[in-house]
mmCIF file of C-alpha atoms and ligand atoms in Angstrom:
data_model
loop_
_atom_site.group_PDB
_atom_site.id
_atom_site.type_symbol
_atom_site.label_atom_id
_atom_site.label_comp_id
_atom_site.label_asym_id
_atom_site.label_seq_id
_atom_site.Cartn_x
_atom_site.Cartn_y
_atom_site.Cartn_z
ATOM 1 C CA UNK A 1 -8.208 -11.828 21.404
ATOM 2 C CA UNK A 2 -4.672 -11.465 21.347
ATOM 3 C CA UNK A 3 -3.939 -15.270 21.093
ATOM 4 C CA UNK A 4 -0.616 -15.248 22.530
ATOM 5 C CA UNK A 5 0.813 -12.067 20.526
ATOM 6 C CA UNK A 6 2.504 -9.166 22.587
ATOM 7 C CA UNK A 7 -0.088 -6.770 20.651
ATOM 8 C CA UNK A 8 -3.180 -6.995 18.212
ATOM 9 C CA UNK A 9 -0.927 -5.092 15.711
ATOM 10 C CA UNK A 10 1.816 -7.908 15.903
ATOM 11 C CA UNK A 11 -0.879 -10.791 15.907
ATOM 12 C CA UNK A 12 -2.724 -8.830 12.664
ATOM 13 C CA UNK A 13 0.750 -8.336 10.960
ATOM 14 C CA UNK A 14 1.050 -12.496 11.229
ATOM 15 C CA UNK A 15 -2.052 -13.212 9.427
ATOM 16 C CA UNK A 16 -0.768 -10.827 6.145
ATOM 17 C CA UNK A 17 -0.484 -14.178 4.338
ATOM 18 C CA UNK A 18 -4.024 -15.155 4.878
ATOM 19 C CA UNK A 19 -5.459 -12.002 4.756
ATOM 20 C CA UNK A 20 -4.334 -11.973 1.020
ATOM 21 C CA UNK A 21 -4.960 -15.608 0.234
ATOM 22 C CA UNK A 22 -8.171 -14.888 1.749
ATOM 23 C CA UNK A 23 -9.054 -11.953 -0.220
ATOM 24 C CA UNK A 24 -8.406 -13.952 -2.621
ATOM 25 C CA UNK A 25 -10.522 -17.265 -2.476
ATOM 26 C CA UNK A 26 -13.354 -17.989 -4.145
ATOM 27 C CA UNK A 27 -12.431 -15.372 -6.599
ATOM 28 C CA UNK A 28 -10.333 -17.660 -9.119
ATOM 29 C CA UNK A 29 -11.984 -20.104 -11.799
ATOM 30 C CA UNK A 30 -10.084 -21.668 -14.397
ATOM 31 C CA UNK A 31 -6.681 -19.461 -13.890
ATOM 32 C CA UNK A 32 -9.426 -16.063 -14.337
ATOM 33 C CA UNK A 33 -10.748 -13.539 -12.039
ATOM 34 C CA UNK A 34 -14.196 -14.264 -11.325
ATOM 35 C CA UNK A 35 -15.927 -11.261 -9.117
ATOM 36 C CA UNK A 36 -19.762 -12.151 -9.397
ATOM 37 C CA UNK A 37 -20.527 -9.042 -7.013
ATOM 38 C CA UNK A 38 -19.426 -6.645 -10.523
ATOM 39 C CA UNK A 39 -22.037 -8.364 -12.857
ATOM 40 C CA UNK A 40 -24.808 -5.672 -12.643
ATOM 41 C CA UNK A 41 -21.570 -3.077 -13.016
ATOM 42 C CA UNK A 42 -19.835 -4.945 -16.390
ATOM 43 C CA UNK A 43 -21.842 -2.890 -18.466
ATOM 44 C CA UNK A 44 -20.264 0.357 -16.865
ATOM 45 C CA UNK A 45 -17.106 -1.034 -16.372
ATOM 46 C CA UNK A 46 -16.771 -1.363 -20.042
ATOM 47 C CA UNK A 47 -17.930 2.296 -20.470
ATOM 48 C CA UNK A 48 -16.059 4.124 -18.088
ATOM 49 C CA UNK A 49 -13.278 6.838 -19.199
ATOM 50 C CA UNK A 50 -11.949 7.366 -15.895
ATOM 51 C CA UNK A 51 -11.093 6.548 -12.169
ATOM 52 C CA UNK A 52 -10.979 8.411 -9.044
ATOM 53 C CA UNK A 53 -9.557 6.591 -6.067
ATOM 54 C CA UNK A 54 -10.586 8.216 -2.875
ATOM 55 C CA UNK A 55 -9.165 7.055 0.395
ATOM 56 C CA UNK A 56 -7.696 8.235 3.379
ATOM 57 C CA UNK A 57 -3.965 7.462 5.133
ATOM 58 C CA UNK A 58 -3.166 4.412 4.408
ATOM 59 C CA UNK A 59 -5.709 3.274 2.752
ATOM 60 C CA UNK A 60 -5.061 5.887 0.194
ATOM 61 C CA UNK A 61 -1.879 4.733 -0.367
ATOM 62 C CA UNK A 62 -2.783 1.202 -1.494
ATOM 63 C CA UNK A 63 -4.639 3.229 -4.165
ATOM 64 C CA UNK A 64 -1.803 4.581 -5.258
ATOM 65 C CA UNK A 65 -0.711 1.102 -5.892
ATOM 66 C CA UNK A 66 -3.564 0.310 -7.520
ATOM 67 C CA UNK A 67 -3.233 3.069 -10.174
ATOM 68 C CA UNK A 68 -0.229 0.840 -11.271
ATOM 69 C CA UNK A 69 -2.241 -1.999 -11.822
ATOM 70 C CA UNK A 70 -5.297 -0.705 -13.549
ATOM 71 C CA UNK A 71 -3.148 1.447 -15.741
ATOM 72 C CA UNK A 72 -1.317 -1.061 -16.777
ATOM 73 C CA UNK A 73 -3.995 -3.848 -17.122
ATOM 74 C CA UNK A 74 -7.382 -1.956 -18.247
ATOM 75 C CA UNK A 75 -5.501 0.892 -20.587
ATOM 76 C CA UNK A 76 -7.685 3.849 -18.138
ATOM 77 C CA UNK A 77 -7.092 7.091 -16.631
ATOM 78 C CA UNK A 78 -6.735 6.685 -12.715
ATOM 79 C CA UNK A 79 -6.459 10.003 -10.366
ATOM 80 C CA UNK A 80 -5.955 8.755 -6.737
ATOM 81 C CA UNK A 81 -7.078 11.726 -4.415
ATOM 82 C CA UNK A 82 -7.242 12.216 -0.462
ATOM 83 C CA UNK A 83 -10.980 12.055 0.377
ATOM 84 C CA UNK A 84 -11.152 15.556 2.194
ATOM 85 C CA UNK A 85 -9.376 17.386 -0.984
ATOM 86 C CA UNK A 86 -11.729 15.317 -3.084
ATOM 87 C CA UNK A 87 -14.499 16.679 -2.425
ATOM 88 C CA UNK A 88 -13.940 20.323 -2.059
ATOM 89 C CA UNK A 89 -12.341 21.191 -5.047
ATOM 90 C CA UNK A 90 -15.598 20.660 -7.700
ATOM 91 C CA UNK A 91 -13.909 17.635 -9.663
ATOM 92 C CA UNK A 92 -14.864 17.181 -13.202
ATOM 93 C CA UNK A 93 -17.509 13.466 -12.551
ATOM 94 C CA UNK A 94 -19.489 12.430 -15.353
ATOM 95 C CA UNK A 95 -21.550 9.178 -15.387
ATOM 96 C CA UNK A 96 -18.826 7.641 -17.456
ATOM 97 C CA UNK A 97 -16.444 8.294 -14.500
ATOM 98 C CA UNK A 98 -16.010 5.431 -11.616
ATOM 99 C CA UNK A 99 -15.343 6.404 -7.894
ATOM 100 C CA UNK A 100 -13.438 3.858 -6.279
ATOM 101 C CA UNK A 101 -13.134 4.477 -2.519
ATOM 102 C CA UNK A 102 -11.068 2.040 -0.362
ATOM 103 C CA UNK A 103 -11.990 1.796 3.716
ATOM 104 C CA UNK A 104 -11.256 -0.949 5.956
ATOM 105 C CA UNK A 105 -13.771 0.495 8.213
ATOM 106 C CA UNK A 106 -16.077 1.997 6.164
ATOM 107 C CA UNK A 107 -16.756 4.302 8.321
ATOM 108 C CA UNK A 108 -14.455 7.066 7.620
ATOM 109 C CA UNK A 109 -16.520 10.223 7.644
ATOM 110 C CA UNK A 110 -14.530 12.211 4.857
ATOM 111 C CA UNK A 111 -14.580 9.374 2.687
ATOM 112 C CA UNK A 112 -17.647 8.593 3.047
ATOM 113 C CA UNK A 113 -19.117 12.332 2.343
ATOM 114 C CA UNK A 114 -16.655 11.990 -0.846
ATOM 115 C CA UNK A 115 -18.123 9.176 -1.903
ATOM 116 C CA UNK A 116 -21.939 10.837 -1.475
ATOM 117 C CA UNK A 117 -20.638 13.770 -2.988
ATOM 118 C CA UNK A 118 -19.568 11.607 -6.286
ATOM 119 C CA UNK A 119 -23.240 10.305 -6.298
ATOM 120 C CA UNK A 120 -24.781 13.308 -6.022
ATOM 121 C CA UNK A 121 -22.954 14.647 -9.056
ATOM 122 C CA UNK A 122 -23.349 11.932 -11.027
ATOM 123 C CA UNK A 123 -20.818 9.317 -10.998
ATOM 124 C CA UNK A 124 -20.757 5.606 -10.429
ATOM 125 C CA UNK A 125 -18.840 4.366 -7.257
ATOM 126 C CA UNK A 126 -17.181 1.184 -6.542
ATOM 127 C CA UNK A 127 -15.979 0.923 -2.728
ATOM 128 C CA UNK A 128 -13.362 -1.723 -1.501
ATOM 129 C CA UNK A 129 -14.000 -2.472 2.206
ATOM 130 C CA UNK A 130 -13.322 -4.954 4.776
ATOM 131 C CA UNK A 131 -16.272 -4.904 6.889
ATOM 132 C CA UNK A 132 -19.192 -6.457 6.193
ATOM 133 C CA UNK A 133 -22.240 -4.071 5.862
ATOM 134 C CA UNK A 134 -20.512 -1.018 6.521
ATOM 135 C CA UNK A 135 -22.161 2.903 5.545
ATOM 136 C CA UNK A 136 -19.352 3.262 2.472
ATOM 137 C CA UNK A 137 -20.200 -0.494 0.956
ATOM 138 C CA UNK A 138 -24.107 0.237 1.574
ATOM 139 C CA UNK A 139 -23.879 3.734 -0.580
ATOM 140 C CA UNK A 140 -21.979 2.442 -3.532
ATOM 141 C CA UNK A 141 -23.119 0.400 -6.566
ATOM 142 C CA UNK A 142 -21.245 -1.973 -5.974
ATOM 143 C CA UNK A 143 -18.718 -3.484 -3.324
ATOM 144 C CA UNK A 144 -15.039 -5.754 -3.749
ATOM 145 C CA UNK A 145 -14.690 -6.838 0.161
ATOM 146 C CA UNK A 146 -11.112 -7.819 1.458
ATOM 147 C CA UNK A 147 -11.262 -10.468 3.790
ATOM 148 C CA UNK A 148 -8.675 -9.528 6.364
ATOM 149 C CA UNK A 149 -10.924 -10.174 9.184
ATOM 150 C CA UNK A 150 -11.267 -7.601 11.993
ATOM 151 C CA UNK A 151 -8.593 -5.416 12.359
ATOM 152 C CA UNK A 152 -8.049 -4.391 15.852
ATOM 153 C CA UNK A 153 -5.015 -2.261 16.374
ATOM 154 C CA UNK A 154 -5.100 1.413 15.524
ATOM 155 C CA UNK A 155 -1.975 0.863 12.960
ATOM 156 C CA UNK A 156 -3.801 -0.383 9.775
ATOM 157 C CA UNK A 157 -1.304 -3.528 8.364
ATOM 158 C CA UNK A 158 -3.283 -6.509 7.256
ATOM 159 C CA UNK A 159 -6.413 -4.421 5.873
ATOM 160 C CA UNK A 160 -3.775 -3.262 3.474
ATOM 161 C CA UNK A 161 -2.224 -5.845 1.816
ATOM 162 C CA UNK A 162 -5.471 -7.145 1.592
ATOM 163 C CA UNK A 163 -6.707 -3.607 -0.166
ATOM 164 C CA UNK A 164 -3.628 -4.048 -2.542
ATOM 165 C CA UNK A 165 -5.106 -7.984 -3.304
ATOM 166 C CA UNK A 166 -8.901 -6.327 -4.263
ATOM 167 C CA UNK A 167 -7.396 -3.708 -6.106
ATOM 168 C CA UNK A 168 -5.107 -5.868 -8.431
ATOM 169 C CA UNK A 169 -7.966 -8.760 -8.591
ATOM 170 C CA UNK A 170 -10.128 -5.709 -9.741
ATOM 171 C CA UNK A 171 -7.568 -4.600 -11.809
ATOM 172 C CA UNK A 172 -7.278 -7.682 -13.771
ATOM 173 C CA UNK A 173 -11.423 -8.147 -14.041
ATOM 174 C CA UNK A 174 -11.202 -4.543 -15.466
ATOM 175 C CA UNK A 175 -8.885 -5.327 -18.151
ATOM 176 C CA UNK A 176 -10.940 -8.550 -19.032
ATOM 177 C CA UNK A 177 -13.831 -6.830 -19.313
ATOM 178 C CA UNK A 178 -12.236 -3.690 -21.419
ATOM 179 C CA UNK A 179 -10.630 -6.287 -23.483
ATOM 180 C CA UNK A 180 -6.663 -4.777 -22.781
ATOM 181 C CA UNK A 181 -5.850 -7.504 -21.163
ATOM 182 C CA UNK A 182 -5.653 -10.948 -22.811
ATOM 183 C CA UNK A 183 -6.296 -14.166 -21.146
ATOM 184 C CA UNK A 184 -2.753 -15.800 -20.700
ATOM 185 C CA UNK A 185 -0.973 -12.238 -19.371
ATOM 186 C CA UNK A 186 -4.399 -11.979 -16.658
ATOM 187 C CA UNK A 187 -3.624 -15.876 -15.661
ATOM 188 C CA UNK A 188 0.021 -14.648 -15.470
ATOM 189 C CA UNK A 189 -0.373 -12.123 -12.905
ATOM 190 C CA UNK A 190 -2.902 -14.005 -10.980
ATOM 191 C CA UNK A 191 -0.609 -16.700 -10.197
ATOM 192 C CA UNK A 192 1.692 -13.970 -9.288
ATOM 193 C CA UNK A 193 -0.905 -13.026 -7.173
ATOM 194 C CA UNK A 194 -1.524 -16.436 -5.708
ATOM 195 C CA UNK A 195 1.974 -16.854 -4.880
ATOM 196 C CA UNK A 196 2.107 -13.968 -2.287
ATOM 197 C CA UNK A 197 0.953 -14.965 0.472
ATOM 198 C CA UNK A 198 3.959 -17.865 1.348
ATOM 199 C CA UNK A 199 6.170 -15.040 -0.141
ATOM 200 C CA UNK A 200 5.275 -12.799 3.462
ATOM 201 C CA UNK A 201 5.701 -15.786 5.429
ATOM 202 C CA UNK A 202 9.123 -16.066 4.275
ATOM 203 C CA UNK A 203 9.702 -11.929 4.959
ATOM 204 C CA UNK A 204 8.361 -12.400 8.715
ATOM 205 C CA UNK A 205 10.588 -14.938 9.279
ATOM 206 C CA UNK A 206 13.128 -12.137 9.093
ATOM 207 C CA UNK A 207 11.534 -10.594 11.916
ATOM 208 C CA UNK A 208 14.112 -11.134 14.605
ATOM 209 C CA UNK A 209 16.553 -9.077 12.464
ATOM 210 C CA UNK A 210 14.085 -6.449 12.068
ATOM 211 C CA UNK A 211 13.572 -6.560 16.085
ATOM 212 C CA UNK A 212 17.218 -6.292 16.522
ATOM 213 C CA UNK A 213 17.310 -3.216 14.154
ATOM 214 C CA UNK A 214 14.316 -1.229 15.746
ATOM 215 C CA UNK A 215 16.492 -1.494 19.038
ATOM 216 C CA UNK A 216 19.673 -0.049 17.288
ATOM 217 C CA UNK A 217 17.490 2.819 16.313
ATOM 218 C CA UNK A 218 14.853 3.507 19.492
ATOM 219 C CA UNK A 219 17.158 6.892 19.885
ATOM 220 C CA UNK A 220 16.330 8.259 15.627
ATOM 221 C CA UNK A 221 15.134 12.137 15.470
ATOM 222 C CA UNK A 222 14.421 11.438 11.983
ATOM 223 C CA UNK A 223 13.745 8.456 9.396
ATOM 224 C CA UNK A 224 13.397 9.254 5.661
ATOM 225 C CA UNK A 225 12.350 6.510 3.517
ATOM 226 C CA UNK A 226 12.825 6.647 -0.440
ATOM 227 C CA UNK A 227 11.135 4.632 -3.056
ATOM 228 C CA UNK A 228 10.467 4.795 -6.871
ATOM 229 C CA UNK A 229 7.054 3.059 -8.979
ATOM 230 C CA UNK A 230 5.514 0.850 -6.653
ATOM 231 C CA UNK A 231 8.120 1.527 -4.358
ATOM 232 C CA UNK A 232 6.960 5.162 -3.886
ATOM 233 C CA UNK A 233 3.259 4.932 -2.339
ATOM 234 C CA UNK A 234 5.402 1.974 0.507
ATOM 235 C CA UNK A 235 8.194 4.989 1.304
ATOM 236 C CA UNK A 236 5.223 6.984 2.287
ATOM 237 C CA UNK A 237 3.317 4.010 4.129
ATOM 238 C CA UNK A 238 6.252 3.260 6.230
ATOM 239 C CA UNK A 239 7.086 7.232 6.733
ATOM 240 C CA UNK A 240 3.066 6.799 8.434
ATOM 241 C CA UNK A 241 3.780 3.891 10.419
ATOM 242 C CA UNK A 242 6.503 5.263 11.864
ATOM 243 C CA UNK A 243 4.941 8.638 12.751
ATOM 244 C CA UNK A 244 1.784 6.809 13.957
ATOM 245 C CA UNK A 245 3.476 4.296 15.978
ATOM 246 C CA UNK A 246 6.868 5.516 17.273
ATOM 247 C CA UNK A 247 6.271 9.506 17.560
ATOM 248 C CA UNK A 248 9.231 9.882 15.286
ATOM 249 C CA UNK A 249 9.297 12.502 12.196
ATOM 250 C CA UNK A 250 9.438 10.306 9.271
ATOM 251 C CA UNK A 251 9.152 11.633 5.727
ATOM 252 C CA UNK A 252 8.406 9.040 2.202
ATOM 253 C CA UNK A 253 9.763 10.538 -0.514
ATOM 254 C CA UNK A 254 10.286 9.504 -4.282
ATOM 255 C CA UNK A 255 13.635 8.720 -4.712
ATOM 256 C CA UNK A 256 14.102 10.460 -8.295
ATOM 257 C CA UNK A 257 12.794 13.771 -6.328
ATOM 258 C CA UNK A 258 15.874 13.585 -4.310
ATOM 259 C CA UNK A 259 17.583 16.521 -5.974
ATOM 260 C CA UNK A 260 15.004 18.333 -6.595
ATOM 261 C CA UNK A 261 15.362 19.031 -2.629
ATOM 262 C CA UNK A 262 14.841 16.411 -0.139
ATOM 263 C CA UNK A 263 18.986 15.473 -0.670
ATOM 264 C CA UNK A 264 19.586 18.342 1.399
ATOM 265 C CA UNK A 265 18.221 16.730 4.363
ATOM 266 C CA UNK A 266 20.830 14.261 4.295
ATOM 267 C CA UNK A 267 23.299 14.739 7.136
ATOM 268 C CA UNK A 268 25.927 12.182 8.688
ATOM 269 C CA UNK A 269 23.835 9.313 10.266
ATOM 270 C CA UNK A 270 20.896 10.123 8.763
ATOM 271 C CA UNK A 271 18.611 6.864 8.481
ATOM 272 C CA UNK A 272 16.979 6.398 5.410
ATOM 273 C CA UNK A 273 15.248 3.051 4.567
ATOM 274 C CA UNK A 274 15.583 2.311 0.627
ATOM 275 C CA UNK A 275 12.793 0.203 -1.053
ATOM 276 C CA UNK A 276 15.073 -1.028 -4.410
ATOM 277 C CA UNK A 277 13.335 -2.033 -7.155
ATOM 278 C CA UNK A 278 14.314 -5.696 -8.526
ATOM 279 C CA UNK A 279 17.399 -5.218 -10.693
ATOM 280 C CA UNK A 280 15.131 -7.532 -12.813
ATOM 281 C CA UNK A 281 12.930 -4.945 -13.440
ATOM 282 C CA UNK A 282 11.947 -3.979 -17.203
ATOM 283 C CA UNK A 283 12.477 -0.216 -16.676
ATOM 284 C CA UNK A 284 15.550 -1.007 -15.144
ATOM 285 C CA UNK A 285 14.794 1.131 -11.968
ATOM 286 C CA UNK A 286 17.172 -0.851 -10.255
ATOM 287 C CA UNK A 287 19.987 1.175 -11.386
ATOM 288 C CA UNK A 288 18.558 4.648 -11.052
ATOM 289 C CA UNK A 289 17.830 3.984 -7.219
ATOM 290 C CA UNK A 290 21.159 2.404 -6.486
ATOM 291 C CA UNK A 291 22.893 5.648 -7.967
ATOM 292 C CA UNK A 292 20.315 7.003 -5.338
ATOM 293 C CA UNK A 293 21.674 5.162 -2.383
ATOM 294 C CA UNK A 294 25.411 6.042 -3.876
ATOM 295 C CA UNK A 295 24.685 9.885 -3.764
ATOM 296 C CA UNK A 296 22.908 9.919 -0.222
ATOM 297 C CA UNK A 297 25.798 7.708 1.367
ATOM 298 C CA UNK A 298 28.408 9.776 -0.457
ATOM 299 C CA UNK A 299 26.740 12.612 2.074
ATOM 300 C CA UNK A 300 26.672 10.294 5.071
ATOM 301 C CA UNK A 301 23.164 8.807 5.667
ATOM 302 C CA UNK A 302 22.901 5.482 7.439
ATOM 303 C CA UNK A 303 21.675 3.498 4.401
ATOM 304 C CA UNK A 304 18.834 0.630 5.316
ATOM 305 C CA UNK A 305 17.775 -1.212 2.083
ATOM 306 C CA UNK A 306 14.842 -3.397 1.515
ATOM 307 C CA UNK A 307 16.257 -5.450 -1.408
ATOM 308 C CA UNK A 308 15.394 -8.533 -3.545
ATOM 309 C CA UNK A 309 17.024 -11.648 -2.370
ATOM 310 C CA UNK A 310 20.568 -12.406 -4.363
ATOM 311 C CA UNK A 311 20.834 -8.309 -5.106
ATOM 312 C CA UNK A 312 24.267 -7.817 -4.331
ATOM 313 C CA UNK A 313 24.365 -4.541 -6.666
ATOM 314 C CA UNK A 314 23.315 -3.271 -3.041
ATOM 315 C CA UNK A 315 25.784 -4.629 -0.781
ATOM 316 C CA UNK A 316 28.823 -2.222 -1.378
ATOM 317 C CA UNK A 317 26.761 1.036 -0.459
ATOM 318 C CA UNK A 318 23.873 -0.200 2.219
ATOM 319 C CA UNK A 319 24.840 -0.562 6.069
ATOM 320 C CA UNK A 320 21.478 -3.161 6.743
ATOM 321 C CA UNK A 321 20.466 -4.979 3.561
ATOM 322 C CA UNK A 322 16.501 -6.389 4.455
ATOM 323 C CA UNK A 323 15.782 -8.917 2.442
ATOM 324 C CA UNK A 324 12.541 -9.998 0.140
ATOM 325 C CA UNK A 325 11.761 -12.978 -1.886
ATOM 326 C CA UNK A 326 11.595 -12.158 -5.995
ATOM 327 C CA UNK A 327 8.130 -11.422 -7.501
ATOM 328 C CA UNK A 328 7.088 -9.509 -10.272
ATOM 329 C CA UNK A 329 7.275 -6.001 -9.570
ATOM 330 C CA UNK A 330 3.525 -4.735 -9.279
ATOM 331 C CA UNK A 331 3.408 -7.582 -6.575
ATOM 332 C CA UNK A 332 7.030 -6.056 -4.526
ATOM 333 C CA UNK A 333 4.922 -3.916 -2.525
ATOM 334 C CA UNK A 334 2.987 -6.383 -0.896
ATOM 335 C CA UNK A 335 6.181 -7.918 0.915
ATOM 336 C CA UNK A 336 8.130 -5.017 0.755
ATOM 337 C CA UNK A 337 5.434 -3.307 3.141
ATOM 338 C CA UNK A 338 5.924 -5.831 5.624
ATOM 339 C CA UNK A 339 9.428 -5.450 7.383
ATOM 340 C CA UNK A 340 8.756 -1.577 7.627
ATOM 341 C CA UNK A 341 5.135 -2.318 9.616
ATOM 342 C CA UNK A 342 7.437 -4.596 12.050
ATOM 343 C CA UNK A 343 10.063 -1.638 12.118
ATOM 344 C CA UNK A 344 7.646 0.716 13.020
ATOM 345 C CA UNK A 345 5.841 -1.549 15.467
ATOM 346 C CA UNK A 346 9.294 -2.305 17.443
ATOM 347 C CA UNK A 347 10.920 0.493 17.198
ATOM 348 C CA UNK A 348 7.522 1.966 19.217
ATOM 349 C CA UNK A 349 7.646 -0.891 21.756
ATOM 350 C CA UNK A 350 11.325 -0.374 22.394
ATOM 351 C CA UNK A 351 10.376 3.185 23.069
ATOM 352 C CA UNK A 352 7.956 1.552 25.715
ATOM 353 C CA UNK A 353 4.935 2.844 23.601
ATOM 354 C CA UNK A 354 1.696 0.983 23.437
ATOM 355 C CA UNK A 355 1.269 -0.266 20.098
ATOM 356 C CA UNK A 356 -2.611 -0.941 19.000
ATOM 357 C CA UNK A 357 -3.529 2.839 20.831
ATOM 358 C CA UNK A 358 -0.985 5.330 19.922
ATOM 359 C CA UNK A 359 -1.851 8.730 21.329
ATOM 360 C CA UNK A 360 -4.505 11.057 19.397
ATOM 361 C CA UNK A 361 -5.554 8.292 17.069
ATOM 362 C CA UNK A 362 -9.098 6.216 16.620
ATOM 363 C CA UNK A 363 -9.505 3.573 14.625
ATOM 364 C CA UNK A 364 -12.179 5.031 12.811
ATOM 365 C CA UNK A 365 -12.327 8.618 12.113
ATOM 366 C CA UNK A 366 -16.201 9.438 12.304
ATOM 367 C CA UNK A 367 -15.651 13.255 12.344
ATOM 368 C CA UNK A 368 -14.653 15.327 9.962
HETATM 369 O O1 M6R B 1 -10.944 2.747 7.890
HETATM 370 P P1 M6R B 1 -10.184 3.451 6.816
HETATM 371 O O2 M6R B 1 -9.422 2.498 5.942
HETATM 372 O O3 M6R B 1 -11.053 4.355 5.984
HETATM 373 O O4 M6R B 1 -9.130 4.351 7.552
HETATM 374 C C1 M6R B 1 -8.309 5.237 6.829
HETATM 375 C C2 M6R B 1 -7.218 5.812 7.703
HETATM 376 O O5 M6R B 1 -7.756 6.509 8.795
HETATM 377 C C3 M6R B 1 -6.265 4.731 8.229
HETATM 378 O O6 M6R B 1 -5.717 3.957 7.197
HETATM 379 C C4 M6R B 1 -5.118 5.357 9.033
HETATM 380 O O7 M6R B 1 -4.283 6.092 8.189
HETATM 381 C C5 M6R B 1 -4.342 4.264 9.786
HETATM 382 N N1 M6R B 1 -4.302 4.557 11.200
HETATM 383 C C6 M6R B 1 -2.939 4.079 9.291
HETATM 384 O O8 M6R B 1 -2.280 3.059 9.959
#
């Protein structure tokens, strides 16, 4: 039930800081990942040469995240790949590759056929799913669930932050196992980790704001949303939201593709939401995307910017600065995803749209 929300997808967006700390209990001992439901697949793990991630909409894009994480942490290849293109195209699988496929149904028909398909040619396949039991988790060798609990509305928003939680936690077993990662950096990011979920509290607090914004912009034609690294794969999740939800054409774009075309979209008024990097940031990102934000406003787009608390490298060029509390930066996405679910979510009710059943969607897509 709804328990006094205005929507499941409002009351599901609430419980992002449990669904995380959830995801990850019982998996910590002694400052270590401990994920007992890998043992039989250690030996494999430390054998593999390669990941696929297969996974569909959103899903998909918290494996783009996750190719962040295990790059960095186990020192492997990762391809993340759209499970219908997957498995038409003959992909090279060898037993020393591992098939990752993230579901929060597990049910999804073209992932699951993907994952069968990298069975049937040989490869070993990991799944990350929230429910219990489900067809994907059954097939695979071996399952990481996220404990989000059900997920109701159509709009998927808890499931993944939670699917970003399992991928890092397997991310950081991976590189223990592979030995690339020693023990005090995996205890590091862990407690980076751990201290997410108060981190979202503090972003929906911000909520009203967001409301007030959504309202502003009930009448857009267009959003555009920009991001670079980990900021990237949550342009393109809120671009979805906001298609799903609201009916609006939204487009996620990388921001250091900009001239390589997209600028030329930019007209006066233009919205286009800006996930900035932390201007702590060791690649020093920060600067590239606020040149970014310089160059679109210099051409008259309505500048929205979802920036790290005290960033005031921001301030001069953004009209709406959305604030988010500092973390490490594989760990940004996980609260920077959060005010552009409650965008999308009231900009669709201020449109008078129902929320949890937008039009031509299921939950679960059982067809093909
Ligand atoms: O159940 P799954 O995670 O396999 O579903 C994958 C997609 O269908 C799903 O994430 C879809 O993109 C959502 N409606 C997005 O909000």
């Amino acid at each position: 039930e709804k328990g006094g929300w205005s929507s499941f997808m409002a009351k599901e967006i609430s419980e992002e800081p449990e669904a995380v700390a959830n995801t990850i209990l019982g998996r910590v001992v002694d400052g270590q990942v401990v994920l007992p439901e890998l043992a039989e697949l250690d030996e494999v793990l430390r054998d593999i040469d390669r990941v696929i991630v297969i996974a569909c909409g959103t899903a998909s894009y918290s494996g783009l995240l996750g190719k962040y994480a295990l790059e960095k942490w186990a020192r492997i290849p990762v391809e993340v790949e759209l499970s219908h293109e997957f498995r038409y195209r003959e992909p090279v699988l060898t037993p020393r590759t591992l098939v990752v496929s993230i579901s929060q149904s597990g049910e999804t028909m073209d992932t699951l056929m993907a994952v069968k398909y990298a069975i049937a040619n040989g490869a070993r396949t990991l799944s990350i799913c929230n429910t219990q039991g489900a067809t994907i988790a059954r097939e695979s060798d071996a399952v990481v669930y996220t404990h989000a609990g059900p997920e109701v509305a159509v709009a998927s928003t808890k499931a993944f932050v939670a699917q970003i939680t399992a991928l890092y936690l397997f991310g950081l077993h991976l590189g223990r196992v592979r030995g690339t990662l020693d023990a005090a950096t995996g205890a590091h990011q862990l407690a980076e980790l751990q201290s997410i979920p108060a981190k979202i509290a503090r972003v929906l607090k911000n909520a009203p704001e967001i409301t007030q914004l959504a309202k502003w912009m009930s009448d857009s034609r267009a959003v555009l949303f920009l991001g670079r690294h980990v900021g990237y794969p949550i342009a393109l999740e809120g671009a979805l939201k906001l298609k799903e939800l609201a009916y609006i054409h939204a487009e996620g774009f990388a921001a250091g593709e900009l001239k390589h075309g997209p600028i030329a979209l930019i007209e006066p008024g233009q919205p286009v939401f800006v996930v900035v990097p932390s201007p702590r940031d060791p690649n020093s990102l920060h600067a590239k995307v606020v040149s970014n934000i310089q160059e679109i406003r210099a051409r008259g787009a309505r500048v929205l910017a979802i920036a790290e608390e005290g960033d005031v490298a921001v301030l001069p060029f953004a009209d709406e600065v959305i604030r988010i509390p500092l973390a490490a930066p594989l760990f940004e996405p996980l609260l920077t995803v959060v005010p552009l679910q409650l965008f999308a979510m009231e900009l669709a009710t201020a449109k008078g749209l129902d929320v949890d059943q937008p039009r031509n969607l299921a939950k679960s897509v059982t067809v093909e």
